[in-house]
Amino acid sequence: MSGAVSRRSLLLALGGVGLLAACGDGRAAWHDGQGIPGDSRPGEGGSPDPSASALDIPPANPPTPGVCPTPGGLGPKGPQYTLPCHGTDIALTVDDGPDPAYTPKMLALLAQQGIHATFCMIGRSAAAHPDLVKRVLDGGHHIANHTHSHPMDIAKMPAAAVHTELAKATDAISKASGNGYRPALFRSPGGAWSPTVLSQAGNLGLRALDWTVDPRDWSRPGVQHIVSTILKQTHPGSIILEHDGGGNRDQTLTALGIVLPRLRDAGYTFVQP
Ligand SMILES: [Zn+2]
């Protein structure tokens, strides 16, 4: 493996997309970073939010052990894409907060549903909103390191710069927590991984975490799309990617309000990677 290896570069090499923001794979696109601060891509209007009764909601896949998500990966030393595929475990990850407008709403929804998630936080946002960091931890959720400034080109950055991004984020989250909490997980912006990113995360005691189910909620594709994608693609071991920062997340919250009880009622168990 040489240099930065990511699905973003792979997609570009395949010539499948012209604009990253318009490509068909959320991990290849700016899943979020463009909106920090302010998510204002021209022409990105998204779809109106329909009520749940107006949606075509597919059934959740039955959580049959042995029917597992297909992991991507960089080999045995690459990031974790799935949970161990046995039983009924799945995980919800929530990226790009904390955000004063949407993190409290996400916390209220998760508390209502009795679900614990993993919040992949941007260090500078954690430093700006320490109250939200504390509230996330008080809610029983985990916090992952999601870099300090969310650089989308992290897979091309030199080791020292990567180290700074990760170390500053861990320090910011730890300080904001008020109790010395230190993230055990690292999620790379846009799912961009390189040998350097992986090794620097390891040096800081951070386990690399990716995902398998990505409805591209950051692009505001419509509640119907987010709901359908999650319910059709989730199997035992799935790690679901959502966002509570980087822009307007009303669609995300509406969609999760629909799919979380359906997944739970189908027999899935939400765990933290
Ligand atoms: Zn992100």
CSV table of C-alpha atoms and ligand atoms in Angstrom, one decimal:
chain,number,residue,atom,x,y,z
A,1,MET,CA,0.0,0.0,0.0
A,2,SER,CA,1.5,3.3,-0.9
A,3,GLY,CA,0.5,6.7,0.1
A,4,ALA,CA,-3.0,7.7,1.0
A,5,VAL,CA,-5.5,5.0,0.4
A,6,SER,CA,-9.2,5.8,0.8
A,7,ARG,CA,-12.4,5.2,-1.0
A,8,ARG,CA,-12.2,8.8,-2.0
A,9,SER,CA,-9.0,8.3,-4.0
A,10,LEU,CA,-10.3,5.0,-5.3
A,11,LEU,CA,-13.4,6.6,-6.6
A,12,LEU,CA,-11.5,9.4,-8.2
A,13,ALA,CA,-9.1,6.9,-9.8
A,14,LEU,CA,-12.1,5.0,-11.2
A,15,GLY,CA,-13.3,8.3,-12.7
A,16,GLY,CA,-16.7,7.7,-11.3
A,17,VAL,CA,-17.3,11.2,-10.0
A,18,GLY,CA,-16.5,14.7,-10.9
A,19,LEU,CA,-17.5,16.5,-7.8
A,20,LEU,CA,-16.8,14.8,-4.5
A,21,ALA,CA,-19.9,16.4,-3.0
A,22,ALA,CA,-22.0,14.8,-5.7
A,23,CYS,CA,-20.6,11.3,-5.7
A,24,GLY,CA,-22.5,8.3,-4.6
A,25,ASP,CA,-20.5,7.2,-1.6
A,26,GLY,CA,-20.8,9.2,1.6
A,27,ARG,CA,-17.4,8.1,2.8
A,28,ALA,CA,-15.9,9.4,-0.4
A,29,ALA,CA,-17.6,12.7,-0.2
A,30,TRP,CA,-17.5,15.5,2.2
A,31,HIS,CA,-19.7,13.7,4.6
A,32,ASP,CA,-19.8,16.7,6.7
A,33,GLY,CA,-16.7,18.9,6.8
A,34,GLN,CA,-17.9,21.5,4.4
A,35,GLY,CA,-20.4,22.6,6.8
A,36,ILE,CA,-18.1,23.4,9.6
A,37,PRO,CA,-19.0,26.1,10.4
A,38,GLY,CA,-22.0,26.7,8.3
A,39,ASP,CA,-23.3,24.2,5.8
A,40,SER,CA,-24.1,26.2,2.7
A,41,ARG,CA,-23.4,24.2,-0.4
A,42,PRO,CA,-25.1,26.1,-3.3
A,43,GLY,CA,-28.1,24.3,-4.6
A,44,GLU,CA,-28.2,21.8,-1.8
A,45,GLY,CA,-31.8,22.1,-0.9
A,46,GLY,CA,-32.6,18.6,0.0
A,47,SER,CA,-36.1,17.2,0.1
A,48,PRO,CA,-39.0,18.4,2.3
A,49,ASP,CA,-39.5,16.5,5.5
A,50,PRO,CA,-42.6,14.3,5.1
A,51,SER,CA,-44.5,12.9,8.1
A,52,ALA,CA,-43.8,9.3,8.9
A,53,SER,CA,-47.2,8.4,7.6
A,54,ALA,CA,-46.3,9.7,4.2
A,55,LEU,CA,-43.2,7.6,3.9
A,56,ASP,CA,-42.6,4.2,2.3
A,57,ILE,CA,-40.9,2.5,5.2
A,58,PRO,CA,-39.3,-0.9,4.4
A,59,PRO,CA,-39.2,-3.6,7.1
A,60,ALA,CA,-35.9,-3.9,9.0
A,61,ASN,CA,-33.9,-7.0,8.1
A,62,PRO,CA,-34.4,-9.7,10.7
A,63,PRO,CA,-31.2,-9.8,12.8
A,64,THR,CA,-30.2,-13.3,11.7
A,65,PRO,CA,-26.8,-14.1,13.1
A,66,GLY,CA,-24.4,-15.0,10.3
A,67,VAL,CA,-25.9,-12.5,7.8
A,68,CYS,CA,-23.2,-9.9,8.2
A,69,PRO,CA,-22.3,-6.6,6.6
A,70,THR,CA,-19.6,-6.7,4.1
A,71,PRO,CA,-16.5,-5.0,5.6
A,72,GLY,CA,-14.3,-2.8,3.5
A,73,GLY,CA,-10.8,-2.3,4.7
A,74,LEU,CA,-7.2,-1.7,4.3
A,75,GLY,CA,-6.2,-5.2,5.5
A,76,PRO,CA,-5.8,-6.6,8.9
A,77,LYS,CA,-4.3,-3.4,10.2
A,78,GLY,CA,-7.0,-1.2,8.7
A,79,PRO,CA,-9.9,0.5,10.6
A,80,GLN,CA,-12.8,-1.4,12.1
A,81,TYR,CA,-15.7,-1.4,9.7
A,82,THR,CA,-18.0,-3.8,11.5
A,83,LEU,CA,-18.8,-5.1,14.9
A,84,PRO,CA,-18.1,-8.8,15.5
A,85,CYS,CA,-20.8,-10.4,13.4
A,86,HIS,CA,-22.7,-12.6,15.8
A,87,GLY,CA,-25.9,-12.1,17.7
A,88,THR,CA,-27.9,-8.9,17.2
A,89,ASP,CA,-25.4,-6.1,17.9
A,90,ILE,CA,-25.4,-3.0,15.8
A,91,ALA,CA,-23.9,0.5,16.6
A,92,LEU,CA,-25.0,4.1,16.0
A,93,THR,CA,-22.3,6.7,15.5
A,94,VAL,CA,-23.0,10.4,15.4
A,95,ASP,CA,-20.4,12.6,13.8
A,96,ASP,CA,-19.3,16.3,13.7
A,97,GLY,CA,-20.7,17.6,16.9
A,98,PRO,CA,-21.0,18.8,19.5
A,99,ASP,CA,-23.5,21.3,18.0
A,100,PRO,CA,-25.6,23.6,20.2
A,101,ALA,CA,-28.6,23.3,17.9
A,102,TYR,CA,-28.7,19.6,17.2
A,103,THR,CA,-26.7,17.7,19.9
A,104,PRO,CA,-29.3,18.4,22.6
A,105,LYS,CA,-32.1,17.1,20.2
A,106,MET,CA,-30.0,14.0,19.4
A,107,LEU,CA,-29.5,13.3,23.1
A,108,ALA,CA,-33.2,13.7,23.8
A,109,LEU,CA,-34.1,11.3,21.0
A,110,LEU,CA,-31.6,8.7,22.2
A,111,ALA,CA,-32.7,9.0,25.8
A,112,GLN,CA,-36.3,8.6,24.7
A,113,GLN,CA,-35.4,5.5,22.7
A,114,GLY,CA,-33.0,4.1,25.4
A,115,ILE,CA,-30.1,3.9,23.0
A,116,HIS,CA,-26.5,4.6,23.7
A,117,ALA,CA,-24.4,5.9,20.7
A,118,THR,CA,-20.8,6.9,20.0
A,119,PHE,CA,-20.4,10.6,19.3
A,120,CYS,CA,-17.4,11.3,17.1
A,121,MET,CA,-16.5,14.9,18.1
A,122,ILE,CA,-14.4,17.6,16.5
A,123,GLY,CA,-12.0,18.8,19.1
A,124,ARG,CA,-12.4,22.5,18.5
A,125,SER,CA,-16.2,22.1,18.8
A,126,ALA,CA,-15.8,20.2,22.0
A,127,ALA,CA,-13.6,23.0,23.3
A,128,ALA,CA,-16.3,25.6,22.4
A,129,HIS,CA,-19.2,23.6,23.9
A,130,PRO,CA,-17.9,21.8,27.0
A,131,ASP,CA,-21.4,21.6,28.5
A,132,LEU,CA,-22.5,19.5,25.6
A,133,VAL,CA,-19.5,17.2,26.0
A,134,LYS,CA,-20.5,16.6,29.6
A,135,ARG,CA,-24.1,16.0,28.6
A,136,VAL,CA,-23.1,13.4,26.1
A,137,LEU,CA,-21.1,11.5,28.7
A,138,ASP,CA,-23.8,11.9,31.3
A,139,GLY,CA,-26.2,10.3,28.9
A,140,GLY,CA,-24.1,7.2,28.8
A,141,HIS,CA,-22.7,7.7,25.4
A,142,HIS,CA,-19.1,7.3,24.3
A,143,ILE,CA,-17.0,10.0,22.6
A,144,ALA,CA,-14.6,9.3,19.8
A,145,ASN,CA,-11.8,11.5,18.5
A,146,HIS,CA,-12.8,13.0,15.1
A,147,THR,CA,-9.7,15.3,14.7
A,148,HIS,CA,-9.4,18.8,16.0
A,149,SER,CA,-10.3,20.8,12.8
A,150,HIS,CA,-11.8,18.1,10.6
A,151,PRO,CA,-9.3,18.2,7.7
A,152,MET,CA,-10.7,16.3,4.7
A,153,ASP,CA,-7.2,15.7,3.3
A,154,ILE,CA,-5.9,14.0,6.4
A,155,ALA,CA,-4.9,10.9,4.5
A,156,LYS,CA,-2.4,13.1,2.6
A,157,MET,CA,-1.0,14.9,5.6
A,158,PRO,CA,2.4,14.2,7.1
A,159,ALA,CA,2.8,12.4,10.3
A,160,ALA,CA,3.5,15.4,12.5
A,161,ALA,CA,0.4,17.2,11.3
A,162,VAL,CA,-1.8,14.1,11.8
A,163,HIS,CA,-0.4,13.7,15.3
A,164,THR,CA,-1.3,17.3,16.1
A,165,GLU,CA,-4.8,17.0,14.8
A,166,LEU,CA,-5.4,13.8,16.9
A,167,ALA,CA,-3.6,14.9,20.0
A,168,LYS,CA,-5.3,18.3,20.2
A,169,ALA,CA,-8.7,16.7,19.8
A,170,THR,CA,-8.1,14.2,22.6
A,171,ASP,CA,-6.9,17.0,24.8
A,172,ALA,CA,-9.9,19.2,24.0
A,173,ILE,CA,-12.3,16.4,24.7
A,174,SER,CA,-10.6,15.4,27.9
A,175,LYS,CA,-10.5,19.0,29.2
A,176,ALA,CA,-14.2,19.6,28.2
A,177,SER,CA,-15.3,16.4,29.9
A,178,GLY,CA,-14.3,17.8,33.3
A,179,ASN,CA,-13.4,14.3,34.4
A,180,GLY,CA,-10.4,13.4,32.4
A,181,TYR,CA,-12.3,11.3,29.9
A,182,ARG,CA,-10.1,10.2,27.0
A,183,PRO,CA,-11.5,8.8,23.7
A,184,ALA,CA,-10.5,5.2,22.9
A,185,LEU,CA,-11.7,5.5,19.3
A,186,PHE,CA,-10.7,7.6,16.3
A,187,ARG,CA,-12.8,8.2,13.2
A,188,SER,CA,-11.1,9.9,10.3
A,189,PRO,CA,-13.0,12.7,8.5
A,190,GLY,CA,-14.7,11.3,5.4
A,191,GLY,CA,-13.4,7.8,6.2
A,192,ALA,CA,-10.0,8.8,4.7
A,193,TRP,CA,-7.3,6.4,5.9
A,194,SER,CA,-3.6,6.1,5.2
A,195,PRO,CA,-0.8,4.1,6.8
A,196,THR,CA,0.2,7.4,8.5
A,197,VAL,CA,-3.2,8.1,9.9
A,198,LEU,CA,-3.5,4.6,11.2
A,199,SER,CA,-0.1,4.6,12.8
A,200,GLN,CA,-0.5,8.0,14.4
A,201,ALA,CA,-3.9,6.9,15.9
A,202,GLY,CA,-2.2,3.8,17.2
A,203,ASN,CA,0.6,5.8,18.8
A,204,LEU,CA,-2.0,7.8,20.7
A,205,GLY,CA,-3.8,4.7,21.9
A,206,LEU,CA,-6.8,5.3,19.5
A,207,ARG,CA,-8.5,2.5,17.7
A,208,ALA,CA,-9.5,3.3,14.1
A,209,LEU,CA,-13.3,3.2,13.5
A,210,ASP,CA,-15.1,3.3,10.2
A,211,TRP,CA,-18.7,2.4,9.3
A,212,THR,CA,-20.8,0.2,7.0
A,213,VAL,CA,-24.2,1.9,6.7
A,214,ASP,CA,-24.1,5.5,5.3
A,215,PRO,CA,-27.3,7.1,4.1
A,216,ARG,CA,-25.4,10.4,3.4
A,217,ASP,CA,-27.6,12.2,5.9
A,218,TRP,CA,-25.2,15.1,5.8
A,219,SER,CA,-26.4,15.9,2.2
A,220,ARG,CA,-30.0,16.2,3.3
A,221,PRO,CA,-31.2,13.6,0.8
A,222,GLY,CA,-34.7,13.4,2.3
A,223,VAL,CA,-36.1,11.5,5.2
A,224,GLN,CA,-37.3,8.8,3.0
A,225,HIS,CA,-33.8,8.1,1.7
A,226,ILE,CA,-32.2,8.1,5.1
A,227,VAL,CA,-34.9,5.7,6.5
A,228,SER,CA,-34.8,3.3,3.6
A,229,THR,CA,-31.1,3.1,3.4
A,230,ILE,CA,-30.7,2.3,7.1
A,231,LEU,CA,-33.4,-0.2,7.2
A,232,LYS,CA,-32.4,-2.0,4.0
A,233,GLN,CA,-28.6,-2.1,4.8
A,234,THR,CA,-28.5,-2.8,8.5
A,235,HIS,CA,-27.5,-6.4,9.5
A,236,PRO,CA,-25.9,-7.8,12.6
A,237,GLY,CA,-22.5,-6.1,13.0
A,238,SER,CA,-23.5,-2.9,11.2
A,239,ILE,CA,-22.0,0.4,12.2
A,240,ILE,CA,-24.4,3.2,11.2
A,241,LEU,CA,-23.1,6.7,10.3
A,242,GLU,CA,-25.2,9.8,11.1
A,243,HIS,CA,-24.4,13.4,12.0
A,244,ASP,CA,-25.4,15.9,14.6
A,245,GLY,CA,-23.2,18.7,13.4
A,246,GLY,CA,-22.0,20.4,10.2
A,247,GLY,CA,-25.3,21.9,9.2
A,248,ASN,CA,-29.1,21.4,9.4
A,249,ARG,CA,-29.8,18.0,10.8
A,250,ASP,CA,-33.6,18.0,11.0
A,251,GLN,CA,-33.8,15.2,8.4
A,252,THR,CA,-31.4,13.1,10.4
A,253,LEU,CA,-33.4,13.5,13.6
A,254,THR,CA,-36.7,12.8,11.9
A,255,ALA,CA,-35.3,9.7,10.2
A,256,LEU,CA,-33.7,8.4,13.4
A,257,GLY,CA,-37.0,8.9,15.2
A,258,ILE,CA,-38.5,6.4,12.7
A,259,VAL,CA,-35.7,3.9,12.3
A,260,LEU,CA,-34.4,3.5,15.8
A,261,PRO,CA,-37.6,2.0,17.3
A,262,ARG,CA,-38.0,-0.2,14.2
A,263,LEU,CA,-34.5,-1.6,14.5
A,264,ARG,CA,-34.9,-2.2,18.2
A,265,ASP,CA,-38.4,-3.8,17.7
A,266,ALA,CA,-36.9,-6.1,15.0
A,267,GLY,CA,-34.6,-7.5,17.7
A,268,TYR,CA,-31.3,-5.5,17.3
A,269,THR,CA,-29.3,-4.4,20.2
A,270,PHE,CA,-27.4,-1.1,20.2
A,271,VAL,CA,-23.9,-1.4,21.5
A,272,GLN,CA,-20.8,0.9,21.4
A,273,PRO,CA,-17.8,-0.3,19.4
B,1,ZN,ZN,-16.9,14.3,10.1
